[in-house]
Structures are given as structure tokens and as C-alpha cells.
mmCIF file of C-alpha atoms in Angstrom:
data_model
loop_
_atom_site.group_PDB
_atom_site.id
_atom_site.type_symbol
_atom_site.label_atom_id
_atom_site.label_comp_id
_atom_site.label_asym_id
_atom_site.label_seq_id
_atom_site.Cartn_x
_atom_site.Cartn_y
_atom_site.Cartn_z
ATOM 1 C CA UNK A 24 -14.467 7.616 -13.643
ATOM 2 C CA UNK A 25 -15.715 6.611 -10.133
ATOM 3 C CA UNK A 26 -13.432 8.549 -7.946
ATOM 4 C CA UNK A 27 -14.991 12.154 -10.410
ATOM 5 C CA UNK A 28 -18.596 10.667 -10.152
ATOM 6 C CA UNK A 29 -18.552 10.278 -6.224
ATOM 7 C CA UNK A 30 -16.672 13.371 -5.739
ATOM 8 C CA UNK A 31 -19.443 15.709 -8.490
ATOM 9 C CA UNK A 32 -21.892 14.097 -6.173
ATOM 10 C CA UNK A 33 -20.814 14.933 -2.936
ATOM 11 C CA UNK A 34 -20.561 18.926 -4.174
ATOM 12 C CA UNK A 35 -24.429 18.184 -5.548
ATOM 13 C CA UNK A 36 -25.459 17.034 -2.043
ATOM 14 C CA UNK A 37 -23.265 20.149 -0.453
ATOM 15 C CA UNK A 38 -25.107 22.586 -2.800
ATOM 16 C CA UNK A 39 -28.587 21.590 -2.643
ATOM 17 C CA UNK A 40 -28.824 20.380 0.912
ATOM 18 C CA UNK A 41 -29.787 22.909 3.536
ATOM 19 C CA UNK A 42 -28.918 20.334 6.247
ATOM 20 C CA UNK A 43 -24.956 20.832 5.612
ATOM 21 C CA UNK A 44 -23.222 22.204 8.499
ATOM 22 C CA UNK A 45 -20.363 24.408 7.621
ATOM 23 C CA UNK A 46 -18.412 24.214 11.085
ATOM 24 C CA UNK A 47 -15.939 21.361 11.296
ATOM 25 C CA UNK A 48 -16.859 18.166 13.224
ATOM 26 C CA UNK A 49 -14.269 17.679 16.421
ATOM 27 C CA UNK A 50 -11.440 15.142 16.174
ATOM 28 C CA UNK A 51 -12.061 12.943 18.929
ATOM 29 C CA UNK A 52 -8.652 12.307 20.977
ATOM 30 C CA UNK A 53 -8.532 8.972 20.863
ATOM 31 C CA UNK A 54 -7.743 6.994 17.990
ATOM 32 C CA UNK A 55 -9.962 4.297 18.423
ATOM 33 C CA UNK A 56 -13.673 5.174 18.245
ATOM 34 C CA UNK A 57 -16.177 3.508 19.778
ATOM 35 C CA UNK A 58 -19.118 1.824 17.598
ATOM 36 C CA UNK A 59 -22.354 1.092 19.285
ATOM 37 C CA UNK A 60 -25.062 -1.097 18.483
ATOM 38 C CA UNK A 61 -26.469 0.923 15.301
ATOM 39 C CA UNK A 62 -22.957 0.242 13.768
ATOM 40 C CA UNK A 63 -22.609 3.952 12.723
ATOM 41 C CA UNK A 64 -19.125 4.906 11.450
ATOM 42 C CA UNK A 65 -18.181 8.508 12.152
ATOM 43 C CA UNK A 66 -15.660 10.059 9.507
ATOM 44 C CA UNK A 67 -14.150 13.506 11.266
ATOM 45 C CA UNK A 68 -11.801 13.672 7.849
ATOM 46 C CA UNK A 69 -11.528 12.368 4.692
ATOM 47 C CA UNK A 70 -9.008 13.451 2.268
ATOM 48 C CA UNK A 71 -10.254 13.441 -1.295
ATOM 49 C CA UNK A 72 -8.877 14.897 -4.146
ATOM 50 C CA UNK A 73 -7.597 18.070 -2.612
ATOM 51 C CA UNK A 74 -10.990 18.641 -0.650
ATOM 52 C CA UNK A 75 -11.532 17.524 3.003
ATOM 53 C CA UNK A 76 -14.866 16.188 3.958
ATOM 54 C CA UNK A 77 -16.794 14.889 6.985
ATOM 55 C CA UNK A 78 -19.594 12.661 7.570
ATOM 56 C CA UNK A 79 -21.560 9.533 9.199
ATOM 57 C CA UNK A 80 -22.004 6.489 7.608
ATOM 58 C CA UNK A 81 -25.567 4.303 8.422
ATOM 59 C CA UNK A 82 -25.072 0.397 8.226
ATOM 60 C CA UNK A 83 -28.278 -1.093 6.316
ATOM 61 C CA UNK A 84 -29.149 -4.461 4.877
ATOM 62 C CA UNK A 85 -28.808 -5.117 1.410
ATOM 63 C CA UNK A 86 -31.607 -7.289 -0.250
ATOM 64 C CA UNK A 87 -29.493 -8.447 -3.153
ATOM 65 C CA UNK A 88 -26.703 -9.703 -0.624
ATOM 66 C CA UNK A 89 -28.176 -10.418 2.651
ATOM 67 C CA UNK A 90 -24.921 -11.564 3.849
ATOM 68 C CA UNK A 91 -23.023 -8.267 2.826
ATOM 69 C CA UNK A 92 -21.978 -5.697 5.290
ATOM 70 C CA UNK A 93 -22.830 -1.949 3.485
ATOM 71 C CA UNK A 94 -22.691 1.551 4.579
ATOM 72 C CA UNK A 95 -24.155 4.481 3.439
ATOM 73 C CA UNK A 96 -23.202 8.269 4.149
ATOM 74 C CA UNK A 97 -26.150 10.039 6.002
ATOM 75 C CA UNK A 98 -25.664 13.320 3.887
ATOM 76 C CA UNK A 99 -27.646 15.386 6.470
ATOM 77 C CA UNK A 100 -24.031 14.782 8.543
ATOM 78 C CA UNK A 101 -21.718 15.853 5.327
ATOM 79 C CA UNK A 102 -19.502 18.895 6.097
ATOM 80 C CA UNK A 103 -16.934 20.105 3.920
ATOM 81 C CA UNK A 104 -13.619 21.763 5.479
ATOM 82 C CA UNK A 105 -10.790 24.687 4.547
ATOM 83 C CA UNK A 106 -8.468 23.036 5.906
ATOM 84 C CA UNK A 107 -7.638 19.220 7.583
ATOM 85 C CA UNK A 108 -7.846 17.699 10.700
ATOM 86 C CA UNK A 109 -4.306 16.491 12.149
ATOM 87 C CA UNK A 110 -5.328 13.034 11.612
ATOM 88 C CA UNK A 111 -7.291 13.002 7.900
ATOM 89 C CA UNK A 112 -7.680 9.755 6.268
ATOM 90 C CA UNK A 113 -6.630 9.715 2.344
ATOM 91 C CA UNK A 114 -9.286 7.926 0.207
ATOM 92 C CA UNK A 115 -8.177 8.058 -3.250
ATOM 93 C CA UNK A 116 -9.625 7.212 -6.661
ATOM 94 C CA UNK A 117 -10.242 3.562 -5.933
ATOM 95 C CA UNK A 118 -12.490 5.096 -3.593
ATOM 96 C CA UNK A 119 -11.876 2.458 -0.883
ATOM 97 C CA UNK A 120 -12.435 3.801 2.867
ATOM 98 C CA UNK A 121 -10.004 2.311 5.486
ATOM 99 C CA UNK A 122 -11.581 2.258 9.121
ATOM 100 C CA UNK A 123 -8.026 1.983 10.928
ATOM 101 C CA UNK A 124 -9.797 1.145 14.628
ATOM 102 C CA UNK A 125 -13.122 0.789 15.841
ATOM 103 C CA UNK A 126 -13.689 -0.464 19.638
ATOM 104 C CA UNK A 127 -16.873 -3.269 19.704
ATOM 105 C CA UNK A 128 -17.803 -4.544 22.736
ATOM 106 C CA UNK A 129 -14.168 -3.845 24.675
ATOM 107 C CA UNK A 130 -11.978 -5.144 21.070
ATOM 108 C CA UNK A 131 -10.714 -2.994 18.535
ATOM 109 C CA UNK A 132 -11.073 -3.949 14.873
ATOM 110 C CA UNK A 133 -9.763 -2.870 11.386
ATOM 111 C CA UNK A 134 -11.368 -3.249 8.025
ATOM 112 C CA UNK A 135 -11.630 -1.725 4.618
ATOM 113 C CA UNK A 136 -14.923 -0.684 2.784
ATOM 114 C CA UNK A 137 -15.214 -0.947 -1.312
ATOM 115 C CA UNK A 138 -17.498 1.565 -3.077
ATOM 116 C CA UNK A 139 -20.683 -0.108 -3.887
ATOM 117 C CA UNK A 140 -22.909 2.303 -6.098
ATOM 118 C CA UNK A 141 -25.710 -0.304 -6.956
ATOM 119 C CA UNK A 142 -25.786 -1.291 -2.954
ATOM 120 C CA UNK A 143 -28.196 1.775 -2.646
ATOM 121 C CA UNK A 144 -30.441 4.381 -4.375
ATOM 122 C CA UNK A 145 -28.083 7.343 -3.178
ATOM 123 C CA UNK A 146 -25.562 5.508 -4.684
ATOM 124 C CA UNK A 147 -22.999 6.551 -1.794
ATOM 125 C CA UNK A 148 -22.895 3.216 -0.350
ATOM 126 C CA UNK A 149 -19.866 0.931 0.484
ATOM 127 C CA UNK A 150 -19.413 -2.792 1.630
ATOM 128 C CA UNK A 151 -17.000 -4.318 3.916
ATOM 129 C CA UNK A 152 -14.109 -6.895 2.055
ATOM 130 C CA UNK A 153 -14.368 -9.342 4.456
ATOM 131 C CA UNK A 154 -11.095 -10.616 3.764
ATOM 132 C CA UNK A 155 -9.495 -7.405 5.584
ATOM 133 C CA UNK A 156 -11.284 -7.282 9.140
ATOM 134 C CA UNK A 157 -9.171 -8.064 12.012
ATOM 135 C CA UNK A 158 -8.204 -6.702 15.451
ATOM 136 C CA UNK A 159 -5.965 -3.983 15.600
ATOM 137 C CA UNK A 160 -2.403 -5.015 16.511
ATOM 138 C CA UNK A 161 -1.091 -3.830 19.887
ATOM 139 C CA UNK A 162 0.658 -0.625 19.301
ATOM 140 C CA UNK A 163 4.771 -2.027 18.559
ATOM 141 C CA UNK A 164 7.958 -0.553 19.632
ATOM 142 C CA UNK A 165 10.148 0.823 16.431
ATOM 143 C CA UNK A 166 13.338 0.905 15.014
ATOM 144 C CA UNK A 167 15.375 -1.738 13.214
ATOM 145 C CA UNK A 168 15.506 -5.542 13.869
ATOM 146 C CA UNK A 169 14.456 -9.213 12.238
ATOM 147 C CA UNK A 170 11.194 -10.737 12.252
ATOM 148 C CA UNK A 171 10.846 -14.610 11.418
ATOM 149 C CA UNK A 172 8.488 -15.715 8.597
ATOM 150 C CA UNK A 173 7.398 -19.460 8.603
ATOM 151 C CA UNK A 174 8.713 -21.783 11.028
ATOM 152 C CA UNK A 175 9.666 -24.421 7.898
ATOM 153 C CA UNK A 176 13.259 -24.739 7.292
ATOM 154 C CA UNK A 177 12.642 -23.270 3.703
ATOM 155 C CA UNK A 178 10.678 -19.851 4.492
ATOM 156 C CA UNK A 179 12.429 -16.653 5.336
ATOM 157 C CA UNK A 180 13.198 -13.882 7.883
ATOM 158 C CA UNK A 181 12.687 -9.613 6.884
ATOM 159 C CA UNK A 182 14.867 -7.103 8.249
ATOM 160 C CA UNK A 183 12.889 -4.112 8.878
ATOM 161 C CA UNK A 184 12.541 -1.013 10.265
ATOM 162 C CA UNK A 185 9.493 0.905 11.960
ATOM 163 C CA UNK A 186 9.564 4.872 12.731
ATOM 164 C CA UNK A 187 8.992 6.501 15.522
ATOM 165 C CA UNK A 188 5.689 7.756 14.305
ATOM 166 C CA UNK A 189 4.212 4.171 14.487
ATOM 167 C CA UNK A 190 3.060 4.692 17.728
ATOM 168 C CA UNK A 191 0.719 7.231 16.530
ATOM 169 C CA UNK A 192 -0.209 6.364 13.183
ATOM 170 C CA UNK A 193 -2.645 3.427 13.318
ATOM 171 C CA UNK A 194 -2.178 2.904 9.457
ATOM 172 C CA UNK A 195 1.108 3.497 8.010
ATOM 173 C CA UNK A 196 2.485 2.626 4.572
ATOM 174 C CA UNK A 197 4.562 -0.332 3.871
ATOM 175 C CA UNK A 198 7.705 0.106 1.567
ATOM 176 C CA UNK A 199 9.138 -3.402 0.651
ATOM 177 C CA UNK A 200 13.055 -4.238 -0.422
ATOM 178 C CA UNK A 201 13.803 -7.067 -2.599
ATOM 179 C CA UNK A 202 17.525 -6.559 -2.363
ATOM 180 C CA UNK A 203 20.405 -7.810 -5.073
ATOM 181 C CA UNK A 204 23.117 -10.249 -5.237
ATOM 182 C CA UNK A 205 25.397 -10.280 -1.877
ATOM 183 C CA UNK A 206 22.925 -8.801 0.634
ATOM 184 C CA UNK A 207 21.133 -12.069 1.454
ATOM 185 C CA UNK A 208 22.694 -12.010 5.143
ATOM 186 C CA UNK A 209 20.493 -10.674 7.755
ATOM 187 C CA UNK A 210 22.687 -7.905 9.036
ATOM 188 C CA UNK A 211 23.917 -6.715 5.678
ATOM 189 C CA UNK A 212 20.276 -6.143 5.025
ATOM 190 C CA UNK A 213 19.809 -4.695 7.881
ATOM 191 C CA UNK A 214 22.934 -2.575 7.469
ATOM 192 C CA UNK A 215 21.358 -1.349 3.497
ATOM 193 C CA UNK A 216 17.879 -0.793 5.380
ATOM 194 C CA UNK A 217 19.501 1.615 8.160
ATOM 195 C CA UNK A 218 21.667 3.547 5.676
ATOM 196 C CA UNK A 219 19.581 4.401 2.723
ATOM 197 C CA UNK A 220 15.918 3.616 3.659
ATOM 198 C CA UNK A 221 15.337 5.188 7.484
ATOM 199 C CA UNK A 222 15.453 8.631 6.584
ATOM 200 C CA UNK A 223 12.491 8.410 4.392
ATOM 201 C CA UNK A 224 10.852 5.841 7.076
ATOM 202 C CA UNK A 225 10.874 8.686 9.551
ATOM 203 C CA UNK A 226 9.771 11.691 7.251
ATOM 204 C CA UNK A 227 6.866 9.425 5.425
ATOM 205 C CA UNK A 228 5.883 7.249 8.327
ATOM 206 C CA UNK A 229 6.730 4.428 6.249
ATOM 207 C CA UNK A 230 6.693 0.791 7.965
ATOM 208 C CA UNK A 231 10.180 -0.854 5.861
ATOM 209 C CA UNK A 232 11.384 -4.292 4.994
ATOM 210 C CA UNK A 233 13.853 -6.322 3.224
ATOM 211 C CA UNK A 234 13.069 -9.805 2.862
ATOM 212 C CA UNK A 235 15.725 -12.495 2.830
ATOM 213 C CA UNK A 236 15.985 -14.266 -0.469
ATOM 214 C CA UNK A 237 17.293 -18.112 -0.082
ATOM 215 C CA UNK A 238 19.934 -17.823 -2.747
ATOM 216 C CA UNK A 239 22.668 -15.418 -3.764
ATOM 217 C CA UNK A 240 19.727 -12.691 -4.406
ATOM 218 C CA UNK A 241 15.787 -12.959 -5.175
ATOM 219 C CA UNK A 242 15.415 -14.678 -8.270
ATOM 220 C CA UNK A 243 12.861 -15.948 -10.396
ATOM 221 C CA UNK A 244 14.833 -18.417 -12.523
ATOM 222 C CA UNK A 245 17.128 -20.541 -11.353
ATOM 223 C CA UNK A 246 20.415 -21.096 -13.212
ATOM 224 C CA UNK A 247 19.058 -23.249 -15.878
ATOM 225 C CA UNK A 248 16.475 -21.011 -16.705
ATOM 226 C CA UNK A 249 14.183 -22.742 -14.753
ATOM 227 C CA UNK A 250 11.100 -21.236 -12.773
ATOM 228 C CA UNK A 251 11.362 -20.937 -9.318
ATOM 229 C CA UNK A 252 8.688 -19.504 -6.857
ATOM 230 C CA UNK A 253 10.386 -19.790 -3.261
ATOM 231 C CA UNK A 254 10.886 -16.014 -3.136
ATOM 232 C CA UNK A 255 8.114 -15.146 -4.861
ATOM 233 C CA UNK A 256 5.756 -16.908 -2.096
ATOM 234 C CA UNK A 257 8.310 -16.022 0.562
ATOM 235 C CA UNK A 258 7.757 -12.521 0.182
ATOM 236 C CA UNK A 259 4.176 -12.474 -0.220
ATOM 237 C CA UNK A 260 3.753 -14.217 3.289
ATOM 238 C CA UNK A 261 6.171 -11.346 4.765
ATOM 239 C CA UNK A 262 3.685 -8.767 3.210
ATOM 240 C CA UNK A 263 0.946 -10.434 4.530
ATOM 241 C CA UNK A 264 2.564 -10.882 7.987
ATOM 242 C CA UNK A 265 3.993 -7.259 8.070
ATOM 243 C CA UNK A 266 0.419 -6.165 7.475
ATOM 244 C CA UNK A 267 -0.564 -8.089 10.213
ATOM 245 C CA UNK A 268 1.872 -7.393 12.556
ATOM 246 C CA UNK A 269 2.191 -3.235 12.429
ATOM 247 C CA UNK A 270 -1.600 -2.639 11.046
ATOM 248 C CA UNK A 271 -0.241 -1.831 7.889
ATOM 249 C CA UNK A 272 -2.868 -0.280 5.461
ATOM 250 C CA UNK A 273 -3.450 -3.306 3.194
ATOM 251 C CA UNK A 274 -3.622 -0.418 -0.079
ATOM 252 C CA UNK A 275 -0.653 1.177 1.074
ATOM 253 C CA UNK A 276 2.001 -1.670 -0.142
ATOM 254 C CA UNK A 277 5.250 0.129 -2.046
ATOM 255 C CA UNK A 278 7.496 -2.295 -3.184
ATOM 256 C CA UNK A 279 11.377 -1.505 -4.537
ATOM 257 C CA UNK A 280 13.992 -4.217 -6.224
ATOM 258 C CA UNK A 281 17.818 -3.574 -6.550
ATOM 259 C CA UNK A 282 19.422 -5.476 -9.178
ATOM 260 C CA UNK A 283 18.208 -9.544 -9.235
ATOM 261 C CA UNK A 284 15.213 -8.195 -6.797
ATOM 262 C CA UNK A 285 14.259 -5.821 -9.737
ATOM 263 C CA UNK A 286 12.668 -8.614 -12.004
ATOM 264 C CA UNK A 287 11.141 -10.082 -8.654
ATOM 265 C CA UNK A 288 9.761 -6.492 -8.029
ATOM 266 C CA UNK A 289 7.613 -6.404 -11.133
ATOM 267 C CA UNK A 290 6.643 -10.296 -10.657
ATOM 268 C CA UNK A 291 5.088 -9.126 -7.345
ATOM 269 C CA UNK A 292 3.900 -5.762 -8.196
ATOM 270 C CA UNK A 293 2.202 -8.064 -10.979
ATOM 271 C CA UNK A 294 0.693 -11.051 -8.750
ATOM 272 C CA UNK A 295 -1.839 -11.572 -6.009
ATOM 273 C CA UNK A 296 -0.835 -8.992 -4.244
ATOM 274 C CA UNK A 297 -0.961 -6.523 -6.707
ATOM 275 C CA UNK A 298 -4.379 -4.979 -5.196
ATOM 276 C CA UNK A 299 -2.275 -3.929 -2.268
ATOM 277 C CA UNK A 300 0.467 -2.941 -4.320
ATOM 278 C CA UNK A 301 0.360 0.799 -5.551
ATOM 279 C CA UNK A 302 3.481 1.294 -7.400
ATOM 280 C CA UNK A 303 7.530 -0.670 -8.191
ATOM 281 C CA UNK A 304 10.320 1.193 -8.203
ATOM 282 C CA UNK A 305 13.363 -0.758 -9.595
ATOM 283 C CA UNK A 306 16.983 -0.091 -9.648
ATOM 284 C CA UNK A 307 19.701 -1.597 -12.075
ATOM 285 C CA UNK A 308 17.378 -4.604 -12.936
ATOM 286 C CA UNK A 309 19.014 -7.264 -14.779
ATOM 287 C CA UNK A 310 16.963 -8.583 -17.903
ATOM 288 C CA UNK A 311 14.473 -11.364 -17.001
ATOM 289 C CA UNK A 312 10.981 -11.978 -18.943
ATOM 290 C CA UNK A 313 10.322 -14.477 -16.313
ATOM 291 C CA UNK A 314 8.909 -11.056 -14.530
ATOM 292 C CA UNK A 315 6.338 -11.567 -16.653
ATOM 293 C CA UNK A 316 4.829 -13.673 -15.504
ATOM 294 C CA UNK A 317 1.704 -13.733 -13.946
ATOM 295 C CA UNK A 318 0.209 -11.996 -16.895
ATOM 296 C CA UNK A 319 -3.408 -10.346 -16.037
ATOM 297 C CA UNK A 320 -2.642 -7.613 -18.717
ATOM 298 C CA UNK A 321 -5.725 -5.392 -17.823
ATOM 299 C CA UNK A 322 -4.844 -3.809 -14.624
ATOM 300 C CA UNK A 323 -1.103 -3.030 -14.095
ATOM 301 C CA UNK A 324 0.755 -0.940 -11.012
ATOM 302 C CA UNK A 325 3.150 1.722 -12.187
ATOM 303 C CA UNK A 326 6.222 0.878 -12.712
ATOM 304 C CA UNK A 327 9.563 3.530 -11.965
ATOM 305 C CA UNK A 328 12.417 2.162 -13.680
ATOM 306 C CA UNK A 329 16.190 3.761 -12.373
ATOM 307 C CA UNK A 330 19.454 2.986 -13.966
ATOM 308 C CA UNK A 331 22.448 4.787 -15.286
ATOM 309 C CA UNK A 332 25.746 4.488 -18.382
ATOM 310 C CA UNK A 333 28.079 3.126 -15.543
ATOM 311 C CA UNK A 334 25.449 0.085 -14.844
ATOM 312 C CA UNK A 335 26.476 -2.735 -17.009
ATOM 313 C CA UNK A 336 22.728 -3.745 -16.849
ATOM 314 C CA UNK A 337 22.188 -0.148 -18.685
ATOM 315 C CA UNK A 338 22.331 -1.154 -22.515
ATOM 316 C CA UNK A 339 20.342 -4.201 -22.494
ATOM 317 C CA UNK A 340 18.232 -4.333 -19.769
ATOM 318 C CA UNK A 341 17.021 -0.520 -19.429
ATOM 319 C CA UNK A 342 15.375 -0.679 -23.547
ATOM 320 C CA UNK A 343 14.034 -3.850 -22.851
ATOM 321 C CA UNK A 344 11.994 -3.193 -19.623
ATOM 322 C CA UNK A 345 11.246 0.094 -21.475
ATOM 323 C CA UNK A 346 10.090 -1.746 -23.936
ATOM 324 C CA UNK A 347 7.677 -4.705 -21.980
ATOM 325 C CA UNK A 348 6.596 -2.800 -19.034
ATOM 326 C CA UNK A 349 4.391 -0.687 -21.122
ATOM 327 C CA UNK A 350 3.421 -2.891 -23.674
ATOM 328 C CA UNK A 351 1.622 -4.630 -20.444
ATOM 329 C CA UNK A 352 -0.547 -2.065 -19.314
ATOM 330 C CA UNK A 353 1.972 -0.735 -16.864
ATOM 331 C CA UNK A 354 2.185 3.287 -16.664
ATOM 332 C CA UNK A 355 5.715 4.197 -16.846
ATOM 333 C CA UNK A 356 8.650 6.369 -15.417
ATOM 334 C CA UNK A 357 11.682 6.193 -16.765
ATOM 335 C CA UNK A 358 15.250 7.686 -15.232
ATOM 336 C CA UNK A 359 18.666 7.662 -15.925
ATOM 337 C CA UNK A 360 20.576 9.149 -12.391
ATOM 338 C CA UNK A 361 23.199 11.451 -13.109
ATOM 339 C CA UNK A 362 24.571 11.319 -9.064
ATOM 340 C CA UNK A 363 25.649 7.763 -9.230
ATOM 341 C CA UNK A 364 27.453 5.382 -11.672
ATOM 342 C CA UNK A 365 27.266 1.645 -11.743
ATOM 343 C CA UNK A 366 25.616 -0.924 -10.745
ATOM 344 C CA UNK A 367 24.397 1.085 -7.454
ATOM 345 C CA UNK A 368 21.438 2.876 -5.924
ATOM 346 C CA UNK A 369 22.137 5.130 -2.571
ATOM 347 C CA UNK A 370 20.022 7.136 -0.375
ATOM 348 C CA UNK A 371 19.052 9.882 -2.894
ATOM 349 C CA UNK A 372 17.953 6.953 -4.863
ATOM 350 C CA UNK A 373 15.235 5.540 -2.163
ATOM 351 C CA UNK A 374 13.778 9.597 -1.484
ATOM 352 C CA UNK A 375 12.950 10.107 -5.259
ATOM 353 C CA UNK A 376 11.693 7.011 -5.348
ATOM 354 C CA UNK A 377 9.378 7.107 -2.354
ATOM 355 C CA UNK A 378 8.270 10.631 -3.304
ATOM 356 C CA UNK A 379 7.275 9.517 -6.827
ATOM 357 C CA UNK A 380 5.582 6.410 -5.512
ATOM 358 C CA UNK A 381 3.950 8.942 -2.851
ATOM 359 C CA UNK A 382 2.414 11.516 -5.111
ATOM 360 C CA UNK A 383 1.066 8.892 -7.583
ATOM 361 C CA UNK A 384 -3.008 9.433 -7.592
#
């Protein structure tokens, strides 16, 4: 496994190297740091498996792909800590390295780094994904309102809601809501948002939104039976655009479904975004194999599946996604609440839910 191979290494280097410092490296009070001209990337904290480690990282050129950007950690700067910084940056098994700011030449940027073991001899080397650098967004205000996406009569608005906290945190978490039958209107989604999902906004730092599905409630079929994609693409481009907009760690997507959004949950959890997706979580989902669908069976995000007896969804739908999620490579968690009955989720629902999604690995 990567994530073990990097980590066995890093105690190697911290054994056998009498260049490790044992005193922890100062947290620099601004959020931002600056990079100068040697592109060197200064880590005060990583998180890692329970262990908390500091170090540099040296940009170099990489003969087998001139045009790549890589990094490599300078292990004479490796340090590891009792305890965390305030502000320690979780890298977890995928082993990719978010830089959440870094000021160049008077603008701050954002990008993420992949592990790239063959990029070097020490084989603690990492590239930039291209695809993720940008500037850093202007810090927002927070709280609940509606955001726009598309100007074309037939793309969508969110409500959302941003905690207080986003003024501090330069790379929160985004938790997505693909809501049921009836909650299409703006303020009733608004009104589901600010009952059930702001306490766990607040306590998790948690960027939240529920995007507006164009019919009755986000579908996948229509009803004929027919495929339909407007909410599917809708809600990507309100990922994308929340991302964007708050500086949303791109691997730190969460996405729920109540009811019709259930089926849409897995599609998405399942799609091109499912490399910034880390885990679904749906509630009283109705039957639908059209979730299926896209079908790269190799790699799937785990899936939490909620119901209860009182949901009339219960008998036939709860066996069958049982059933399929599995059987397609998705890892699975499977509840039947006892606090609720019918077709319903509530508050206590949503904090399960995000602590589940929070503790996977």
C-alpha cells in the first residue's frame, strides 16, 4: 500500500538520519506563505496516519517529463512532532498534499501535489495536477444564501451555507445535498439546509449546499424510464463552482441524497467527479439502477445507506441497494434508524452521517 510504504519510509529516514531535528518548526502567522524563486514549499504540519510531521520540499526537473512540476522532501528538514500545530494539514492514504496558499510575486495560488515515487531516486517525490492550480479566492462572508449556476435558462441555483470558521480555514470540506421530491424551491432548501445541516457546518467547518433540481426532485430517469442528465451535469458544475468560489479542498467533496436525490447521490459519487468525492451517504432512496450508471467498477467511494420499517422505500429499495452497491466495488454501511419512522431523515440523521463520512481513512 502506498500510504504504509511512504509512511515506513519516513520513520527509516527519522531513524537513520542524524540531521533530524527534534524541536518543532514554528507555525508562521499568516496563512499564506510566501514562495521565492527556488520554489521551496515549507510544510510546518502534516497529519499522517496518527503521526505529525514537518518538512521542506525542493522543486527539481524531471528528465522523463520535462514539462512536469515535482517536489521532493529535503529529509535533512524532516521533524517529527508529539503533538500538532493549530493549523495541521491531513494527507491521507492517497497520499496527495494540498498547498492551500502560496503568495508568488504579490498573488496567492492553490494547488494539489500527487505522489510520484518513480519522479526520483528517494522516491519521496510529488508532482503538481495541473488541473487544480488557481488563485486563492478572496476570503467570503458566511452564513446561508443562493448562489447562481449558469446563466442559461436550463442550469441551476444552490442554496448553501458557509460557517463562521471559513474565514480562517483556507481549505474546508464540502458536504453536498441532493434533496427529494417537494424541496425543489429555493427557500424550502434553504429552510432543510438551516435546520438539519448548520450545526454540523459549524462544528466540522464544513462548506454546505443543496442544489436545485429542475423537476419535482433530482432524477435520473424521467417518467418513461428515460435517461436524463440535466441534474446530473447541473450539479457537477455547482461542485466545481463551489470549489471555486470558497477554496474548497478539491478531495474533500461529501455528497448526501434524500429520497429521489439518493439514486442521483450514487450516480455522482460514481462519475467524473468521483476523485473529489470521498464518500455518499443516502437516505430513504427510492429504487433506481439508472444509478448505475457510469460503471468504472474498479474504484468505488463508500457508500452509507440509511433507511427505516416506517419508509415505504424500506422493503424494496434497502435489499436491493444492499445488494448492487457492493457487488460494484463500493465499501458499504448499512443502517436502519431507530429515532425516526418514514420516509424522513432529521438532524441526528446529517451528524452520523457526517461523522461516518469524517472518520473514513
Amino acid at each position: 500500500m502506498p500510504g504504509k510504504y511512504f509512511f515506513c519510509k519516513l520513520l527509516l529516514i527519522f531513524f537513520m538520519s542524524s540531521a533530524v531535528i527534534l524541536s518543532p518548526l514554528p507555525l508562521t502567522a499568516e496563512i499564506c506563505q510566501t514562495l521565492e524563486n527556488d520554489l521551496r514549499l515549507h510544510f510546518p504540519c502534516i497529519a499522517f496516519q496518527g503521526q505529525y510531521i514537518a518538512f521542506d520540499m525542493e522543486f527539481f526537473r524531471n528528465p522523463a517529463d520535462p514539462q512536469g512540476l515535482f517536489w521532493r522532501i529535503d529529509t535533512e528538514s524532516l521533524v517529527f512532532k508529539d503533538i500538532p500545530d493549530e493549523d495541521c494539514l491531513t494527507v491521507r492514504n492517497n497520499l496527495k498534499i494540498y498547498t492551500v496558499c502560496l503568495e508568488y510575486d504579490g498573488i496567492s495560488y492553490r494547488f494539489v501535489m500527487k505522489y510520484a515515487a518513480d519522479a526520483d531516486p528517494s522516491g519521496l517525490a510529488w508532482q503538481m495536477e495541473i488541473s487544480t492550480f488557481s488563485e486563492v479566492p478572496e476570503v467570503p462572508s458566511y452564513g446561508s444564501d443562493y448562489l447562481s449556476i449558469g446563466e442559461e435558462r436550463w442550469n441551476t441555483s444552490i442554496a448553501y451555507y458557509t460557517p463562521e470558521s471559513i474565514r480562517q480555514t483556507p481549505n474546508p470540506g464540502l458536504l453536498v445535498y441532493l434533496h427529494g421530491d417537494g424541496e425543489s424551491a429555493l427557500s424550502t432548501l434553504r429552510t432543510r439546509i438551516e435546520r438539519d445541516f448548520k450545526a454540523v457546518s459549524e462544528e466540522n467547518g464544513l462548506v454546505v449546499i443543496g442544489v436545485q433540481a429542475n423537476n419535482l426532485g433530482f432524477r435520473m430517469v424521467d417518467s418513461f424510464g428515460k435517461y436524463v442528465t440535466e441534474d446530473y451535469y447541473n450539479t457537477i458544475d455547482a461542485i466545481l463552482q463551489a470549489h471555486k468560489k470558497w477554496g474548497i479542498n478539491p478531495y474533500e467533496t461529501y455528497i448526501t441524497g434524500y429520497s429521489a436525490g439518493g439514486p442521483g447521490a450514487v450516480m455522482l459519487a460514481r462519475g467524473e467527479m468521483k476523485p473529489a468525492i470521498r464518500a455518499a451517504v443516502i437516505w430513504c432512496a427510492p429504487f433506481n439502477a439508472y444509478a448505475m450508471i457510469p460503471n468504472n467498477y474498479s474504484s468505488q467511494v463508500p457508500v452509507r445507506l440509511v433507511s427505516n420499517s416506517g419508509d415505504p422505500n424500506y422493503s424494496l429499495s434497502f435489499p436491493y441497494w444492499q445488494y448492487f452497491l457492493p457487488a460494484y466495488g463500493h465499501e458499504m454501511e448499512v443502517l436502519a434508524e431507530s429515532h425516526i419512522s418514514g420516509h424522513q431523515f432529521d438532524k441526528q440523521s446529517v451528524r452520523d452521517a457526517v461523522e461516518w463520512m469524517l472518520q473514513l481513512p
